[in-house]
PDB file of C-alpha atoms and ligand atoms in Angstrom:
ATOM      1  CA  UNK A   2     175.215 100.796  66.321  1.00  0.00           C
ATOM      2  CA  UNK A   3     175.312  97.296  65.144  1.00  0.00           C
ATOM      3  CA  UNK A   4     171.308  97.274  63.698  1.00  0.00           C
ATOM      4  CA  UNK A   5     172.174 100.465  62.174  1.00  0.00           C
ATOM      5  CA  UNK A   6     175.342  99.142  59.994  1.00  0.00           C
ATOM      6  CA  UNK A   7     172.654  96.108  59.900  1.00  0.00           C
ATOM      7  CA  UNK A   8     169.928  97.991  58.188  1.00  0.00           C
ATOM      8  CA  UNK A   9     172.427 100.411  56.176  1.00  0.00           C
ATOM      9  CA  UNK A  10     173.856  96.595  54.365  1.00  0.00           C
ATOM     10  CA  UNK A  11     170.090  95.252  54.188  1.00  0.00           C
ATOM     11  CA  UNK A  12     168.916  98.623  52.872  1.00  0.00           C
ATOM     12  CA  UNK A  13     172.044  98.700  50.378  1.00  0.00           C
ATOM     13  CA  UNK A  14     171.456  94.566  49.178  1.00  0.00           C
ATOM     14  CA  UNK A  15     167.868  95.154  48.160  1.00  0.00           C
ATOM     15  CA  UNK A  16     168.326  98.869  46.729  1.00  0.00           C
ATOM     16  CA  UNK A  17     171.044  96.994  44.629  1.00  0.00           C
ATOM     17  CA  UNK A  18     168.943  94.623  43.980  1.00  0.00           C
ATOM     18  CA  UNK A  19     166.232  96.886  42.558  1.00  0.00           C
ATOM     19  CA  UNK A  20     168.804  99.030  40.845  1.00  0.00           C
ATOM     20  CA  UNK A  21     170.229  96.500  38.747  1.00  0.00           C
ATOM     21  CA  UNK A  22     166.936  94.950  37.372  1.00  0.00           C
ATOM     22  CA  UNK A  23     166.348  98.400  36.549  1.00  0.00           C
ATOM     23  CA  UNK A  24     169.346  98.648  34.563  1.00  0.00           C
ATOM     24  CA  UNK A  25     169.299  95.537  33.095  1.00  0.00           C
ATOM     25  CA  UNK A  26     165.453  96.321  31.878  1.00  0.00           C
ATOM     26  CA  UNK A  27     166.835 100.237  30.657  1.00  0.00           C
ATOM     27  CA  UNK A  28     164.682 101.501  32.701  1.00  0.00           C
ATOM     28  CA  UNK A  29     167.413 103.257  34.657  1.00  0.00           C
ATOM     29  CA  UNK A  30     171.260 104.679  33.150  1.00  0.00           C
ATOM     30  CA  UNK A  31     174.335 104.007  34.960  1.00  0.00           C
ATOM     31  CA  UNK A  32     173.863 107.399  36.877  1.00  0.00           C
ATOM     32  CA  UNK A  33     170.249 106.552  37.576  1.00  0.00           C
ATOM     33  CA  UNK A  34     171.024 103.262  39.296  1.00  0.00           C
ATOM     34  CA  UNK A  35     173.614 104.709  41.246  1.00  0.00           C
ATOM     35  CA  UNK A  36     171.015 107.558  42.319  1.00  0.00           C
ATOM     36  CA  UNK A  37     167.726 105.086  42.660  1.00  0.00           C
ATOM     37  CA  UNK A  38     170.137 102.962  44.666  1.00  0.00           C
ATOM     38  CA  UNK A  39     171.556 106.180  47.084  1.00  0.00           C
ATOM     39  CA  UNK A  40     167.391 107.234  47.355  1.00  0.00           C
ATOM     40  CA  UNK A  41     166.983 103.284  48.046  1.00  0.00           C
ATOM     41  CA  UNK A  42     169.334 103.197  51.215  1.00  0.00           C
ATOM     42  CA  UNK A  43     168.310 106.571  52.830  1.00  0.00           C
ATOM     43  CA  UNK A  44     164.592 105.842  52.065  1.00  0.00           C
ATOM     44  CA  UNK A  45     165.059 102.092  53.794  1.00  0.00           C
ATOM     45  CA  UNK A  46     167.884 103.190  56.841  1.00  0.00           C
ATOM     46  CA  UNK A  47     165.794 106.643  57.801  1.00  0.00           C
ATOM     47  CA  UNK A  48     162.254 105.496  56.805  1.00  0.00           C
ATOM     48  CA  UNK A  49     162.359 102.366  57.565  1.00  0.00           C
ATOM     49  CA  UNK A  50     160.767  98.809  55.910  1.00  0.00           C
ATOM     50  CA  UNK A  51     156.951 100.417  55.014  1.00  0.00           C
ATOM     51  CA  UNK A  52     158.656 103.546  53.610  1.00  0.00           C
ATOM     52  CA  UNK A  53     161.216 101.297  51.316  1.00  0.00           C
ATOM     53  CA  UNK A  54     157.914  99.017  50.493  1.00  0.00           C
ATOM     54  CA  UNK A  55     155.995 101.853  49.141  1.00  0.00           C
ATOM     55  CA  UNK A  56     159.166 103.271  47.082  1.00  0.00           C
ATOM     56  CA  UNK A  57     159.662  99.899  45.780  1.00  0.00           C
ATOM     57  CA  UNK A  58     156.152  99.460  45.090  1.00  0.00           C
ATOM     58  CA  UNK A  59     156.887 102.285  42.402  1.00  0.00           C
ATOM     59  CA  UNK A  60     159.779 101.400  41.153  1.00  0.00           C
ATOM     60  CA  UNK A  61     158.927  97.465  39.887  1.00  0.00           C
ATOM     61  CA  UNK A  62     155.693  99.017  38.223  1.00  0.00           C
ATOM     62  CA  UNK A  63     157.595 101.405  36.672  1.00  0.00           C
ATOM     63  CA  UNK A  64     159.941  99.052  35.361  1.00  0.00           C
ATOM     64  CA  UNK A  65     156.894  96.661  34.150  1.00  0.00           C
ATOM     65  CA  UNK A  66     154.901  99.895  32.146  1.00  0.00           C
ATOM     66  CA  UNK A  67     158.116 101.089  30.469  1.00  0.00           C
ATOM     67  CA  UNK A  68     159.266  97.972  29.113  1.00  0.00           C
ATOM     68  CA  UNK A  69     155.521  97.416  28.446  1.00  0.00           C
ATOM     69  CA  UNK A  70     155.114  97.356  24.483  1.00  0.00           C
ATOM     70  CA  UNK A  71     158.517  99.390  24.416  1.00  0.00           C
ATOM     71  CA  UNK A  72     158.871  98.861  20.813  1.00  0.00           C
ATOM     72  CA  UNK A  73     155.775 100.789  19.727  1.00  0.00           C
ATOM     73  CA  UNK A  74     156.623 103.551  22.121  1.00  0.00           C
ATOM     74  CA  UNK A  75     160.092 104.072  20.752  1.00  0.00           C
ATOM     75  CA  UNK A  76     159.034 106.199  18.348  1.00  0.00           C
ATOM     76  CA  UNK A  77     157.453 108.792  20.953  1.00  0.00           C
ATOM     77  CA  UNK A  78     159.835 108.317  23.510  1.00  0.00           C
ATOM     78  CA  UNK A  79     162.860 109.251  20.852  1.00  0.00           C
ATOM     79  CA  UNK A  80     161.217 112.388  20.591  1.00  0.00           C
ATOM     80  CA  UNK A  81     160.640 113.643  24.127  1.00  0.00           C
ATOM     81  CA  UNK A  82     162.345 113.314  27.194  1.00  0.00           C
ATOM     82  CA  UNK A  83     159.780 111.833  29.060  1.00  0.00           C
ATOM     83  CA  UNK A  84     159.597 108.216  29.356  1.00  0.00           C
ATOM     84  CA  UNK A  85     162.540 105.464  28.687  1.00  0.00           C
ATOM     85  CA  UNK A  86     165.986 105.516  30.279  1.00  0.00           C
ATOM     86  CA  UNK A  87     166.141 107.754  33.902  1.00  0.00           C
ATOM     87  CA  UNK A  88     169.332 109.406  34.420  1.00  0.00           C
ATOM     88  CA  UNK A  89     170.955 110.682  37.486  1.00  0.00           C
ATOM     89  CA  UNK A  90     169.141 114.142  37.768  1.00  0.00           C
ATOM     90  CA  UNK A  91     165.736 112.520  36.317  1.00  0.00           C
ATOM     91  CA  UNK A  92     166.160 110.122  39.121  1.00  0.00           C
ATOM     92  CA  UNK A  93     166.537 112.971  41.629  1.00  0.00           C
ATOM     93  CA  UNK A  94     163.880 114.934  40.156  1.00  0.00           C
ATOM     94  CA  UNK A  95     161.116 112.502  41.094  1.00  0.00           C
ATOM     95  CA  UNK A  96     162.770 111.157  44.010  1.00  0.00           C
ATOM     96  CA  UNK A  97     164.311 113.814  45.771  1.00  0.00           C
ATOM     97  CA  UNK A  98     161.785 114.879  47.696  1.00  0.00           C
ATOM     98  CA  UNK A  99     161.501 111.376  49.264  1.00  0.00           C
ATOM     99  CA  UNK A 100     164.389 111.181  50.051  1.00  0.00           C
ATOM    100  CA  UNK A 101     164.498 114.796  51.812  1.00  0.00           C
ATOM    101  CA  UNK A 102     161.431 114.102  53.873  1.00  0.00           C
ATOM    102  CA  UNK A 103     162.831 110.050  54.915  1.00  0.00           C
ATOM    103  CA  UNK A 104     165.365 112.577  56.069  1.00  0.00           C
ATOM    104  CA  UNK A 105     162.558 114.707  57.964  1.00  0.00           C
ATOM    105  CA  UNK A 106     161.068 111.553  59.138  1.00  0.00           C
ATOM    106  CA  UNK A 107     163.998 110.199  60.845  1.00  0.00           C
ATOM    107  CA  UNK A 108     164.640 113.377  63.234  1.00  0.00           C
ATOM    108  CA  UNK A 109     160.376 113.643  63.461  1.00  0.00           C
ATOM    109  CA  UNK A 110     158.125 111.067  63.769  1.00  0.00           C
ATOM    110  CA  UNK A 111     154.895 112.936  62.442  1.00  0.00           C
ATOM    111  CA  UNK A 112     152.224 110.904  60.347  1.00  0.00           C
ATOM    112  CA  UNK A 113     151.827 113.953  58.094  1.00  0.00           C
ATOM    113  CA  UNK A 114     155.507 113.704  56.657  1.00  0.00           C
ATOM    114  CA  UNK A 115     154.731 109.642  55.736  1.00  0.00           C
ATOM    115  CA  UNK A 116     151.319 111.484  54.395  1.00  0.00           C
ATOM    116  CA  UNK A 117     153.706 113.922  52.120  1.00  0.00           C
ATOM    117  CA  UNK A 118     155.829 110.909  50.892  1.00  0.00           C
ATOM    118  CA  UNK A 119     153.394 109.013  49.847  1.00  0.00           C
ATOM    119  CA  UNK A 120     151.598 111.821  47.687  1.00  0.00           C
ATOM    120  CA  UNK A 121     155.479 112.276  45.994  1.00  0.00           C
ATOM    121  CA  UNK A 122     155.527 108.529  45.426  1.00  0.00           C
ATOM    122  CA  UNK A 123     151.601 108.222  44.301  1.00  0.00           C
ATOM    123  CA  UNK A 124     152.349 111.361  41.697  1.00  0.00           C
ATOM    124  CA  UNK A 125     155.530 109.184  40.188  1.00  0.00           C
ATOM    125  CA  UNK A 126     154.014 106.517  40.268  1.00  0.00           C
ATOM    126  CA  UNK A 127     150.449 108.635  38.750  1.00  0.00           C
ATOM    127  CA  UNK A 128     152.696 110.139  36.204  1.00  0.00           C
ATOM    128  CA  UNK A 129     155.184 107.137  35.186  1.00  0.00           C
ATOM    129  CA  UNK A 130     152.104 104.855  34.521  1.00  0.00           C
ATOM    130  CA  UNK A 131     149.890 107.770  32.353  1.00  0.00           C
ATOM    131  CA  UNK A 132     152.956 108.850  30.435  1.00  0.00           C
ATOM    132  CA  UNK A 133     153.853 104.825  29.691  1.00  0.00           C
ATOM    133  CA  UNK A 134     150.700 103.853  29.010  1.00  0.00           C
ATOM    134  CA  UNK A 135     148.940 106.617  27.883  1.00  0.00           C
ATOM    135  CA  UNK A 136     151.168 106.920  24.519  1.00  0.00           C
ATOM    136  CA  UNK A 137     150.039 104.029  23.603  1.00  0.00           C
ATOM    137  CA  UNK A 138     146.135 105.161  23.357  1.00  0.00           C
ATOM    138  CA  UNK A 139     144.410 105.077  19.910  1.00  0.00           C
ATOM    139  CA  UNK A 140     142.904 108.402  19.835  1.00  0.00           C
ATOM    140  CA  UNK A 141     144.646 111.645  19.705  1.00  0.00           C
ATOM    141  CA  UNK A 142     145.287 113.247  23.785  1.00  0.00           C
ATOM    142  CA  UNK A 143     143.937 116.495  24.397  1.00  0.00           C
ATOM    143  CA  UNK A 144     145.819 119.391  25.398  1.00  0.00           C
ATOM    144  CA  UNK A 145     145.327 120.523  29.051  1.00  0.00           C
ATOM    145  CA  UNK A 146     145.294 124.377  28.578  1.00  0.00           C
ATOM    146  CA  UNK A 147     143.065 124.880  25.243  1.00  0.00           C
ATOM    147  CA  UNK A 148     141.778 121.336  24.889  1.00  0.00           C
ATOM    148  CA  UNK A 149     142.798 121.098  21.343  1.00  0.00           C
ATOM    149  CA  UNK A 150     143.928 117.388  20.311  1.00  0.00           C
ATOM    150  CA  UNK A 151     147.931 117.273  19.728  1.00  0.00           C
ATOM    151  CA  UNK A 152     150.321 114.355  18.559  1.00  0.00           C
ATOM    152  CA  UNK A 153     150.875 111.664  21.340  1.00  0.00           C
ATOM    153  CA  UNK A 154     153.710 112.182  23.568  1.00  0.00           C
ATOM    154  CA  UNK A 155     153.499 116.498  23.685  1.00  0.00           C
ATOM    155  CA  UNK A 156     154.194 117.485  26.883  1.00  0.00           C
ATOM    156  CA  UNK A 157     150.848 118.622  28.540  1.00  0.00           C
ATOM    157  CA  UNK A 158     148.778 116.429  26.550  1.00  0.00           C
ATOM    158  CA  UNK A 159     146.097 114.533  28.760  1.00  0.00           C
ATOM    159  CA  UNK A 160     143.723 111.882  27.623  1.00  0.00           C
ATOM    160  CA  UNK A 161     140.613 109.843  29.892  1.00  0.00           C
ATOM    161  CA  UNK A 162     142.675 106.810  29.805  1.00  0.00           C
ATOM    162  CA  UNK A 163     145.926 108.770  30.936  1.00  0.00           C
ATOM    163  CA  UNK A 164     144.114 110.366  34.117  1.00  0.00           C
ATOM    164  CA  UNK A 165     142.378 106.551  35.210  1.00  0.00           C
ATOM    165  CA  UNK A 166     145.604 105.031  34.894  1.00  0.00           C
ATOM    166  CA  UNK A 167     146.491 107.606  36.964  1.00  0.00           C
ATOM    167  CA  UNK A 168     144.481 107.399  39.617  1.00  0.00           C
ATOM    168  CA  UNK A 169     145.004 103.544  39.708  1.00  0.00           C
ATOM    169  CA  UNK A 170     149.126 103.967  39.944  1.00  0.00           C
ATOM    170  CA  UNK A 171     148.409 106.323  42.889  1.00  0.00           C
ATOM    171  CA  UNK A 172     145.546 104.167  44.722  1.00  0.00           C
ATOM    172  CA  UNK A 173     147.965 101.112  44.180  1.00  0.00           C
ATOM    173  CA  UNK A 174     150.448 103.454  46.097  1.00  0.00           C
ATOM    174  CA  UNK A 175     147.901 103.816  48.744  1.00  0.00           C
ATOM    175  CA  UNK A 176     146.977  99.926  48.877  1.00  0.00           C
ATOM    176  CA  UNK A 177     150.911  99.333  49.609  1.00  0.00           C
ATOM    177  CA  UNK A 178     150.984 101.777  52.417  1.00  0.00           C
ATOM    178  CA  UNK A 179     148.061 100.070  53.306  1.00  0.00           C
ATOM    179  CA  UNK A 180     148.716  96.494  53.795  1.00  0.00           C
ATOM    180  CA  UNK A 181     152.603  96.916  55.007  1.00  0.00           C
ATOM    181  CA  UNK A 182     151.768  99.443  57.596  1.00  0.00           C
ATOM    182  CA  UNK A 183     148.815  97.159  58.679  1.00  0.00           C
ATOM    183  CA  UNK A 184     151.780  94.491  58.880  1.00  0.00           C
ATOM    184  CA  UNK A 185     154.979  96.627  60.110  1.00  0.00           C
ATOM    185  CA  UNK A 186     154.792  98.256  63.790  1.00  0.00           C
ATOM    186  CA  UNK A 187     155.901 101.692  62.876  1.00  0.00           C
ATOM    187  CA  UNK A 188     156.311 104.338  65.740  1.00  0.00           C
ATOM    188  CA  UNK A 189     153.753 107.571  65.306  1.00  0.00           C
ATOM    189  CA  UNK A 190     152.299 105.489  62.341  1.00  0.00           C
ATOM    190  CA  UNK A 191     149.113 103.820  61.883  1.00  0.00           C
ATOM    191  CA  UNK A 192     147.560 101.888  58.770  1.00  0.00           C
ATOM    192  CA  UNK A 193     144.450 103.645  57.647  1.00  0.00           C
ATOM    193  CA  UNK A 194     141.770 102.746  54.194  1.00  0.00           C
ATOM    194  CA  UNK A 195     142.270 106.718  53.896  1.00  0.00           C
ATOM    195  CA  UNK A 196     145.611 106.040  52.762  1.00  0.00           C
ATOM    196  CA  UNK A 197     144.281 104.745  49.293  1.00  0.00           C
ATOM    197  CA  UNK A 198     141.772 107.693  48.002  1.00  0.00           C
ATOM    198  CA  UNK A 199     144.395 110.286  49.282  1.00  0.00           C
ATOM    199  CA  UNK A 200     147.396 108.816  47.281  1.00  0.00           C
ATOM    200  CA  UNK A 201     145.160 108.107  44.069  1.00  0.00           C
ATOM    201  CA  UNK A 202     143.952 112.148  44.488  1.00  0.00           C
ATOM    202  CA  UNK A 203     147.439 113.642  45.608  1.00  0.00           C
ATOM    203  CA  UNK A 204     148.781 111.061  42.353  1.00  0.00           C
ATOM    204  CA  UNK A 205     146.097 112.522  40.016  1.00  0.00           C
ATOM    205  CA  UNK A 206     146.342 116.290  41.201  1.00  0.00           C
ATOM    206  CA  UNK A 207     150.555 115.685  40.732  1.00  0.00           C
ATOM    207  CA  UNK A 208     150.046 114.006  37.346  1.00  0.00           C
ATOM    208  CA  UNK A 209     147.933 116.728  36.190  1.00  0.00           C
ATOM    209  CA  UNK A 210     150.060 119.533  37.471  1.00  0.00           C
ATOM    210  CA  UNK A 211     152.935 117.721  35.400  1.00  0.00           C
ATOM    211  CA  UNK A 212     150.743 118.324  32.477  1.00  0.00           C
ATOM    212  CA  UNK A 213     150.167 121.841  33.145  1.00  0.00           C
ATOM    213  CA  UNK A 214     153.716 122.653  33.511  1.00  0.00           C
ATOM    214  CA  UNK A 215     154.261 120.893  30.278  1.00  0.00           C
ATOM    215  CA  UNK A 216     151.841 122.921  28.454  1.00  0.00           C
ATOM    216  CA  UNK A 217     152.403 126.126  29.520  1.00  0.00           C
ATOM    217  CA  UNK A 218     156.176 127.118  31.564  1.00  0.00           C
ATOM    218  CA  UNK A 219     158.298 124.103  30.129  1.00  0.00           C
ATOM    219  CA  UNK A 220     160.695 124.948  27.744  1.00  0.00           C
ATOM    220  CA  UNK A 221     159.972 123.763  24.461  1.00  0.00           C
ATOM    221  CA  UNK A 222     161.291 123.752  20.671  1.00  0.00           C
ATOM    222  CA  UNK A 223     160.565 123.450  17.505  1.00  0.00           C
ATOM    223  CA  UNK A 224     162.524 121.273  14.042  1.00  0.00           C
ATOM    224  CA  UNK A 225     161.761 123.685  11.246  1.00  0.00           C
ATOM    225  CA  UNK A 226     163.355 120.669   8.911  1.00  0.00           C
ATOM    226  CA  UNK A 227     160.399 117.739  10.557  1.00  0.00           C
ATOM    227  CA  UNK A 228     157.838 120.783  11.419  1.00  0.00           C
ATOM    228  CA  UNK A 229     158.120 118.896  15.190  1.00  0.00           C
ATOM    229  CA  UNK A 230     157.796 120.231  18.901  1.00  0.00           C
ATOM    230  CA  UNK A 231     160.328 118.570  20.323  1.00  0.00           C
ATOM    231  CA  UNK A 232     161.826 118.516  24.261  1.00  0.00           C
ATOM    232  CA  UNK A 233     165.185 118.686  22.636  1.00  0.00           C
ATOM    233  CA  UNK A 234     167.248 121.643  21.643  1.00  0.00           C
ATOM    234  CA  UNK A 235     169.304 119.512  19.068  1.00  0.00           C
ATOM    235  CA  UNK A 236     166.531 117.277  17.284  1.00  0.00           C
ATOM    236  CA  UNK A 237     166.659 113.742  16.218  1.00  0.00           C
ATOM    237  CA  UNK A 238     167.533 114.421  12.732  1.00  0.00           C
ATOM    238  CA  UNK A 239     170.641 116.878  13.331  1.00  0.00           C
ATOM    239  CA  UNK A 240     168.716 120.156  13.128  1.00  0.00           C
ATOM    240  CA  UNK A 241     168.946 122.898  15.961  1.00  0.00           C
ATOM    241  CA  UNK A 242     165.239 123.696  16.949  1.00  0.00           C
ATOM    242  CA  UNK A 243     163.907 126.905  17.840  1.00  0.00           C
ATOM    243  CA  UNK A 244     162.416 128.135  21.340  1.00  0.00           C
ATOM    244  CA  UNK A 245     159.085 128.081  20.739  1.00  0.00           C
ATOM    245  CA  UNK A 246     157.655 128.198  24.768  1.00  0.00           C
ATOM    246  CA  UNK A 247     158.714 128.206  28.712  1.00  0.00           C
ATOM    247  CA  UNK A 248     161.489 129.004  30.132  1.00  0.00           C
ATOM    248  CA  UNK A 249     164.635 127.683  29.116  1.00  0.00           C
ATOM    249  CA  UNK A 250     165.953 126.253  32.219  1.00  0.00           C
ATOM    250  CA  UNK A 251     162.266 125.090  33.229  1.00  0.00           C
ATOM    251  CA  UNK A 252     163.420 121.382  31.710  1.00  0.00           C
ATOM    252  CA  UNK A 253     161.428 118.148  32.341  1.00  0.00           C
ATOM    253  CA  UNK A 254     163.453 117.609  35.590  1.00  0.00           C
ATOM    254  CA  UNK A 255     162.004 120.737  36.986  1.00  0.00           C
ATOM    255  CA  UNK A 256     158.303 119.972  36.346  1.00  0.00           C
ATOM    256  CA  UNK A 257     159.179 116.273  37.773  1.00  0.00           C
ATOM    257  CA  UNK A 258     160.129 117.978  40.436  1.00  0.00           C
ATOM    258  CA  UNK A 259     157.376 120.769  41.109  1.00  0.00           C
ATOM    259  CA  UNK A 260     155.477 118.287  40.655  1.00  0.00           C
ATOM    260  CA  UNK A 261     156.226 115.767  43.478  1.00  0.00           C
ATOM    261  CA  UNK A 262     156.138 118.757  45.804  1.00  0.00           C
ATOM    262  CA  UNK A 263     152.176 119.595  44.861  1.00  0.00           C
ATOM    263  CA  UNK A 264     151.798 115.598  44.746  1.00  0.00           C
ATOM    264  CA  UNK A 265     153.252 115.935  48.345  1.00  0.00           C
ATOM    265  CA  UNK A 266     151.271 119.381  49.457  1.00  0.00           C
ATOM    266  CA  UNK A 267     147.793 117.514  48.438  1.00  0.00           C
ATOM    267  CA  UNK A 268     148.096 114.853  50.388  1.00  0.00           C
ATOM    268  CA  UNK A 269     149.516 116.415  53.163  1.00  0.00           C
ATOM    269  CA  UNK A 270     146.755 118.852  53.334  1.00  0.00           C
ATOM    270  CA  UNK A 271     144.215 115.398  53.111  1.00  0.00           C
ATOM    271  CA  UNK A 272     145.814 114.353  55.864  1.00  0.00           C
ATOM    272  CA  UNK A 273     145.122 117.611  57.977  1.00  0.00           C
ATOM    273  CA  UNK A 274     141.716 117.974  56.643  1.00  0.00           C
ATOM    274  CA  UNK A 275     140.412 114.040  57.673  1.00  0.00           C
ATOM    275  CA  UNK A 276     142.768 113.489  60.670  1.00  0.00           C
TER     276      UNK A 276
HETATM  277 ZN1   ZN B 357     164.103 117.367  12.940  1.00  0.00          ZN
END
């Protein structure tokens, strides 16, 4: 009982720790913190010290690529959703299913739930870095359905420099995993090379699927006064937009979401098919 309270006040300092240079950098709202920080102690208390590494791995990069040239990506970012402060429910969106399968973890200790968790972490981390980094390419992105080039920043819109980005947030996933298994004893667990070409493909496949969404079931409008497709159902400049595609309720949070569970699925399924 007393290592328990100890790792529940250990888990808490650092997730605090985290949250807060989050916040400080706006990276992460008020409500955000306060969920990164709950996802922090449940990831660290029923995952353990790897798991937390491998979540925290995500989270500093995170912070580094949005701040990154934040300036010149305030334009985009004011536009869509994606990108810039993290809220409560767009914290739980990316990181619920971590936290649901820590969760899994604790009751049973079977390599393919790490496996799962660390394709939901690669396709954050996949998708965080191509979304930060990709608006600030020179060329136009393409769009992932009909491959026609759209403004930077549309949801769906993919570009080469978005997808090797992504595969390099999701292989640095992997590396983590990697080295801090290799150093933690973790029951049921063992540090495998594997780890890093299954989190860069289950980041990429998540990433992409993100896109997909984006292009084709998200819920998009459109400012008849800026002639804009917009995220937002009250634009920028005052106007009400118009439905234009998706689903209403199929918001960014949703494809987040969706998203970390095919991120998860992929690299699950690696795991069966090479172990
Ligand atoms: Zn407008």
């Amino acid at each position: 009982m007393a290592t328990e309270l100890q790792n529940v006040l250990i888990g808490l300092i650092i997730s605090l720790a985290l949250g807060v240079f989050s916040f400080r950098r706006e990276t992460l709202s008020r409500t955000g913190t306060l969920a990164a920080v709950l996802l922090g102690v449940v990831v660290f208390v029923l995952g353990g010290a790897a798991w937390f590494g491998v979540l925290a791995a995500f989270f500093i990069t995170s912070v580094f690529f949005t701040r990154f040239k934040a300036a010149q990506k305030e334009e985009v970012v004011r536009e869509f959703a994606k990108g810039g402060v993290r809220d409560f429910w767009q914290v739980l969106a990316n990181g619920g299913i971590a936290g649901i399968l820590a969760f899994a973890w604790f009751y049973y200790h079977s390599p393919v739930i790490f496996y799962a968790f660390l394709g939901v972490i690669a396709t954050v981390t996949s998708d965080t870095w191509a979304t930060e980094l990709g608006i600030l390419a020179k060329g136009k992105p393409r769009l992932i359905t009909n491959w026609e080039r759209v403004p930077v920043g549309t949801s769906g819109a993919v570009s080469g420099l978005g997808m090797a980005v992504a595969l390099a947030g999701g292989a640095l996933i992997g590396v983590t995993a990697y080295y801090l298994l290799g150093f933690t004893q973790v029951r049921g667990l063992e540090s495998s090379m594997l780890m890093v070409p299954i989190a860069a493909l289950s980041g990429l496949a998540g990433a992409l699927f993100d896109s997909l969404m984006g292009a084709t079931l998200q819920a998009m409008y459109y400012c008849t006064k800026c002639k804009k497709e917009t995220e937002k159902t009250l634009h920028n400049c005052g106007t009400k937009t118009q439905a234009i595609r998706g689903f209403r309720w199929f918001d960014n949070d949703v494809v987040n979401l969706a998203s970390t569970i095919l991120g998860a699925a992929v690299a699950a399924g690696l795991y069966l098919l090479f172990f």
